[in-house]
Amino acid sequence: IKCFTNSLRSNPKNPESYNLRGLAYIHKGQMKRAISDFNKVIELNPEFADAYNNRGTIYAGANMAKEAESDFKMVLQLKKGEPQAYYNLGFLSNKCVDFDSAINYFDIAEKLFKDTPNSDVYYQRGISYFNKGLYQHAVNDFSKTIKLMMDDADAYRFRGLCWEKLGDMKKANADLMHAVKLNPSFTK
């Protein structure tokens, strides 16, 4: 933070320094200061898409869904086909219990991330399917997550719960036991 503040003293109109300091404030848990810096970035350069994305992420975490959605959609206006913005909209839709919209956003993000598959997209879409009771679709996504992140205890846990709902207790027990092995707190 000190480094970026010093940089801003010599160049107070540098949006990149405000953006980086805003990210540092997020890391320190100082969300109001981070939002202030992202607002300054946008004031200096209204086409700085990352500032909208970063601010939207804070808004999403603070349950300010309309503000977050507005920022993520602004990212898409500025950077057409930005996969992270679609992912963020999907994540936000999951949080707002709009699982159909979430699945649609994750489908788009998956296509855009095709060269570098993103385990978070599969995991979150799996959560959407799970909440809709579409357990086989959820199993498919949790399996993709596990293929990319073999130590993801949550993916094993949710896949195990899906297998249980689908009536395959052998696979359910195997996944749930593996989830506990990876994260012993699941037994509590």
GROMACS .gro file of C-alpha atoms in nm:
model
  188
    1ILE     CA    1   0.000   0.000   0.000
    2LYS     CA    2   0.283   0.232   0.090
    3CYS     CA    3   0.455   0.171  -0.243
    4PHE     CA    4   0.142   0.254  -0.443
    5THR     CA    5   0.069   0.558  -0.227
    6ASN     CA    6   0.422   0.685  -0.293
    7SER     CA    7   0.373   0.624  -0.664
    8LEU     CA    8   0.050   0.824  -0.653
    9ARG     CA    9   0.228   1.117  -0.487
   10SER     CA   10   0.448   1.153  -0.795
   11ASN     CA   11   0.170   1.070  -1.042
   12PRO     CA   12  -0.175   1.127  -0.886
   13LYS     CA   13  -0.356   1.061  -1.213
   14ASN     CA   14  -0.228   0.707  -1.264
   15PRO     CA   15  -0.532   0.475  -1.266
   16GLU     CA   16  -0.315   0.161  -1.258
   17SER     CA   17  -0.160   0.263  -0.925
   18TYR     CA   18  -0.505   0.327  -0.776
   19ASN     CA   19  -0.623  -0.010  -0.904
   20LEU     CA   20  -0.322  -0.192  -0.759
   21ARG     CA   21  -0.356  -0.012  -0.427
   22GLY     CA   22  -0.726  -0.103  -0.426
   23LEU     CA   23  -0.630  -0.469  -0.468
   24ALA     CA   24  -0.383  -0.433  -0.181
   25TYR     CA   25  -0.660  -0.284   0.035
   26ILE     CA   26  -0.879  -0.586  -0.049
   27HIS     CA   27  -0.597  -0.813   0.062
   28LYS     CA   28  -0.584  -0.622   0.393
   29GLY     CA   29  -0.964  -0.638   0.433
   30GLN     CA   30  -1.006  -0.261   0.391
   31MET     CA   31  -1.301  -0.269   0.154
   32LYS     CA   32  -1.413   0.093   0.188
   33ARG     CA   33  -1.067   0.215   0.095
   34ALA     CA   34  -1.053  -0.033  -0.193
   35ILE     CA   35  -1.388   0.089  -0.329
   36SER     CA   36  -1.266   0.447  -0.299
   37ASP     CA   37  -0.959   0.362  -0.507
   38PHE     CA   38  -1.164   0.175  -0.769
   39ASN     CA   39  -1.400   0.473  -0.788
   40LYS     CA   40  -1.097   0.696  -0.849
   41VAL     CA   41  -0.975   0.462  -1.126
   42ILE     CA   42  -1.316   0.486  -1.294
   43GLU     CA   43  -1.319   0.864  -1.254
   44LEU     CA   44  -0.976   0.887  -1.420
   45ASN     CA   45  -1.046   0.625  -1.686
   46PRO     CA   46  -1.411   0.515  -1.727
   47GLU     CA   47  -1.298   0.237  -1.964
   48PHE     CA   48  -1.073   0.064  -1.709
   49ALA     CA   49  -1.265  -0.266  -1.698
   50ASP     CA   50  -1.065  -0.427  -1.417
   51ALA     CA   51  -1.171  -0.152  -1.175
   52TYR     CA   52  -1.539  -0.237  -1.238
   53ASN     CA   53  -1.465  -0.606  -1.193
   54ASN     CA   54  -1.275  -0.547  -0.869
   55ARG     CA   55  -1.541  -0.314  -0.729
   56GLY     CA   56  -1.815  -0.556  -0.836
   57THR     CA   57  -1.642  -0.836  -0.648
   58ILE     CA   58  -1.649  -0.628  -0.330
   59TYR     CA   59  -2.015  -0.542  -0.385
   60ALA     CA   60  -2.099  -0.910  -0.439
   61GLY     CA   61  -1.925  -0.998  -0.112
   62ALA     CA   62  -2.122  -0.726   0.066
   63ASN     CA   63  -2.455  -0.858  -0.070
   64MET     CA   64  -2.498  -0.552  -0.289
   65ALA     CA   65  -2.624  -0.757  -0.583
   66LYS     CA   66  -2.756  -0.475  -0.803
   67GLU     CA   67  -2.433  -0.279  -0.777
   68ALA     CA   68  -2.223  -0.590  -0.842
   69GLU     CA   69  -2.434  -0.691  -1.142
   70SER     CA   70  -2.408  -0.341  -1.285
   71ASP     CA   71  -2.029  -0.346  -1.253
   72PHE     CA   72  -1.992  -0.695  -1.405
   73LYS     CA   73  -2.216  -0.599  -1.697
   74MET     CA   74  -2.007  -0.285  -1.748
   75VAL     CA   75  -1.701  -0.509  -1.778
   76LEU     CA   76  -1.879  -0.695  -2.059
   77GLN     CA   77  -1.956  -0.369  -2.235
   78LEU     CA   78  -1.591  -0.269  -2.217
   79LYS     CA   79  -1.436  -0.612  -2.281
   80LYS     CA   80  -1.670  -0.822  -2.491
   81GLY     CA   81  -1.635  -1.191  -2.417
   82GLU     CA   82  -1.453  -1.147  -2.085
   83PRO     CA   83  -1.486  -1.493  -1.922
   84GLN     CA   84  -1.423  -1.369  -1.566
   85ALA     CA   85  -1.718  -1.130  -1.589
   86TYR     CA   86  -1.947  -1.415  -1.697
   87TYR     CA   87  -1.813  -1.627  -1.413
   88ASN     CA   88  -1.872  -1.342  -1.167
   89LEU     CA   89  -2.229  -1.298  -1.294
   90GLY     CA   90  -2.285  -1.671  -1.251
   91PHE     CA   91  -2.144  -1.665  -0.899
   92LEU     CA   92  -2.363  -1.366  -0.815
   93SER     CA   93  -2.668  -1.542  -0.960
   94ASN     CA   94  -2.594  -1.848  -0.745
   95LYS     CA   95  -2.573  -1.620  -0.441
   96CYS     CA   96  -2.910  -1.469  -0.536
   97VAL     CA   97  -3.063  -1.817  -0.579
   98ASP     CA   98  -3.118  -1.764  -0.951
   99PHE     CA   99  -2.974  -2.097  -1.058
  100ASP     CA  100  -3.102  -2.089  -1.417
  101SER     CA  101  -2.923  -1.760  -1.484
  102ALA     CA  102  -2.616  -1.890  -1.305
  103ILE     CA  103  -2.602  -2.197  -1.529
  104ASN     CA  104  -2.637  -1.980  -1.839
  105TYR     CA  105  -2.352  -1.752  -1.730
  106PHE     CA  106  -2.131  -2.048  -1.639
  107ASP     CA  107  -2.203  -2.211  -1.977
  108ILE     CA  108  -2.077  -1.896  -2.150
  109ALA     CA  109  -1.774  -1.873  -1.919
  110GLU     CA  110  -1.689  -2.239  -1.988
  111LYS     CA  111  -1.687  -2.175  -2.363
  112LEU     CA  112  -1.471  -1.866  -2.322
  113PHE     CA  113  -1.227  -2.046  -2.089
  114LYS     CA  114  -1.205  -2.340  -2.334
  115ASP     CA  115  -0.828  -2.313  -2.382
  116THR     CA  116  -0.766  -2.296  -2.007
  117PRO     CA  117  -1.046  -2.481  -1.824
  118ASN     CA  118  -1.145  -2.316  -1.498
  119SER     CA  119  -1.228  -2.549  -1.209
  120ASP     CA  120  -1.428  -2.275  -1.036
  121VAL     CA  121  -1.670  -2.256  -1.330
  122TYR     CA  122  -1.737  -2.631  -1.308
  123TYR     CA  123  -1.766  -2.626  -0.930
  124GLN     CA  124  -2.007  -2.332  -0.919
  125ARG     CA  125  -2.219  -2.469  -1.204
  126GLY     CA  126  -2.223  -2.800  -1.016
  127ILE     CA  127  -2.362  -2.611  -0.716
  128SER     CA  128  -2.630  -2.461  -0.941
  129TYR     CA  129  -2.729  -2.803  -1.072
  130PHE     CA  130  -2.722  -2.949  -0.720
  131ASN     CA  131  -2.958  -2.680  -0.595
  132LYS     CA  132  -3.193  -2.745  -0.887
  133GLY     CA  133  -3.195  -3.119  -0.809
  134LEU     CA  134  -3.016  -3.203  -1.136
  135TYR     CA  135  -2.776  -3.438  -0.964
  136GLN     CA  136  -2.628  -3.617  -1.268
  137HIS     CA  137  -2.538  -3.282  -1.426
  138ALA     CA  138  -2.387  -3.179  -1.093
  139VAL     CA  139  -2.185  -3.502  -1.075
  140ASN     CA  140  -2.045  -3.429  -1.422
  141ASP     CA  141  -1.932  -3.080  -1.319
  142PHE     CA  142  -1.791  -3.187  -0.982
  143SER     CA  143  -1.599  -3.462  -1.167
  144LYS     CA  144  -1.451  -3.199  -1.401
  145THR     CA  145  -1.356  -2.992  -1.097
  146ILE     CA  146  -1.186  -3.291  -0.937
  147LYS     CA  147  -1.000  -3.372  -1.260
  148LEU     CA  148  -0.852  -3.020  -1.251
  149MET     CA  149  -0.816  -2.992  -0.872
  150MET     CA  150  -0.767  -3.337  -0.725
  151ASP     CA  151  -0.749  -3.203  -0.368
  152ASP     CA  152  -1.079  -3.010  -0.376
  153ALA     CA  153  -1.257  -3.149  -0.071
  154ASP     CA  154  -1.575  -2.953  -0.140
  155ALA     CA  155  -1.607  -3.101  -0.489
  156TYR     CA  156  -1.571  -3.453  -0.347
  157ARG     CA  157  -1.824  -3.373  -0.075
  158PHE     CA  158  -2.085  -3.237  -0.314
  159ARG     CA  159  -2.027  -3.516  -0.565
  160GLY     CA  160  -2.074  -3.762  -0.280
  161LEU     CA  161  -2.402  -3.594  -0.183
  162CYS     CA  162  -2.513  -3.616  -0.547
  163TRP     CA  163  -2.430  -3.986  -0.562
  164GLU     CA  164  -2.634  -4.032  -0.245
  165LYS     CA  165  -2.932  -3.852  -0.403
  166LEU     CA  166  -2.889  -4.071  -0.712
  167GLY     CA  167  -2.893  -4.383  -0.493
  168ASP     CA  168  -2.533  -4.496  -0.549
  169MET     CA  169  -2.423  -4.535  -0.188
  170LYS     CA  170  -2.090  -4.701  -0.275
  171LYS     CA  171  -1.974  -4.398  -0.478
  172ALA     CA  172  -2.131  -4.161  -0.224
  173ASN     CA  173  -1.940  -4.315   0.065
  174ALA     CA  174  -1.613  -4.321  -0.131
  175ASP     CA  175  -1.641  -3.952  -0.220
  176LEU     CA  176  -1.757  -3.843   0.125
  177MET     CA  177  -1.477  -4.037   0.295
  178HIS     CA  178  -1.223  -3.884   0.058
  179ALA     CA  179  -1.364  -3.537   0.132
  180VAL     CA  180  -1.314  -3.596   0.505
  181LYS     CA  181  -0.961  -3.722   0.441
  182LEU     CA  182  -0.885  -3.398   0.255
  183ASN     CA  183  -1.069  -3.179   0.508
  184PRO     CA  184  -1.122  -3.341   0.849
  185SER     CA  185  -1.345  -3.051   0.959
  186PHE     CA  186  -1.624  -3.204   0.746
  187THR     CA  187  -1.683  -3.456   1.026
  188LYS     CA  188  -1.795  -3.181   1.263
   0.00000   0.00000   0.00000
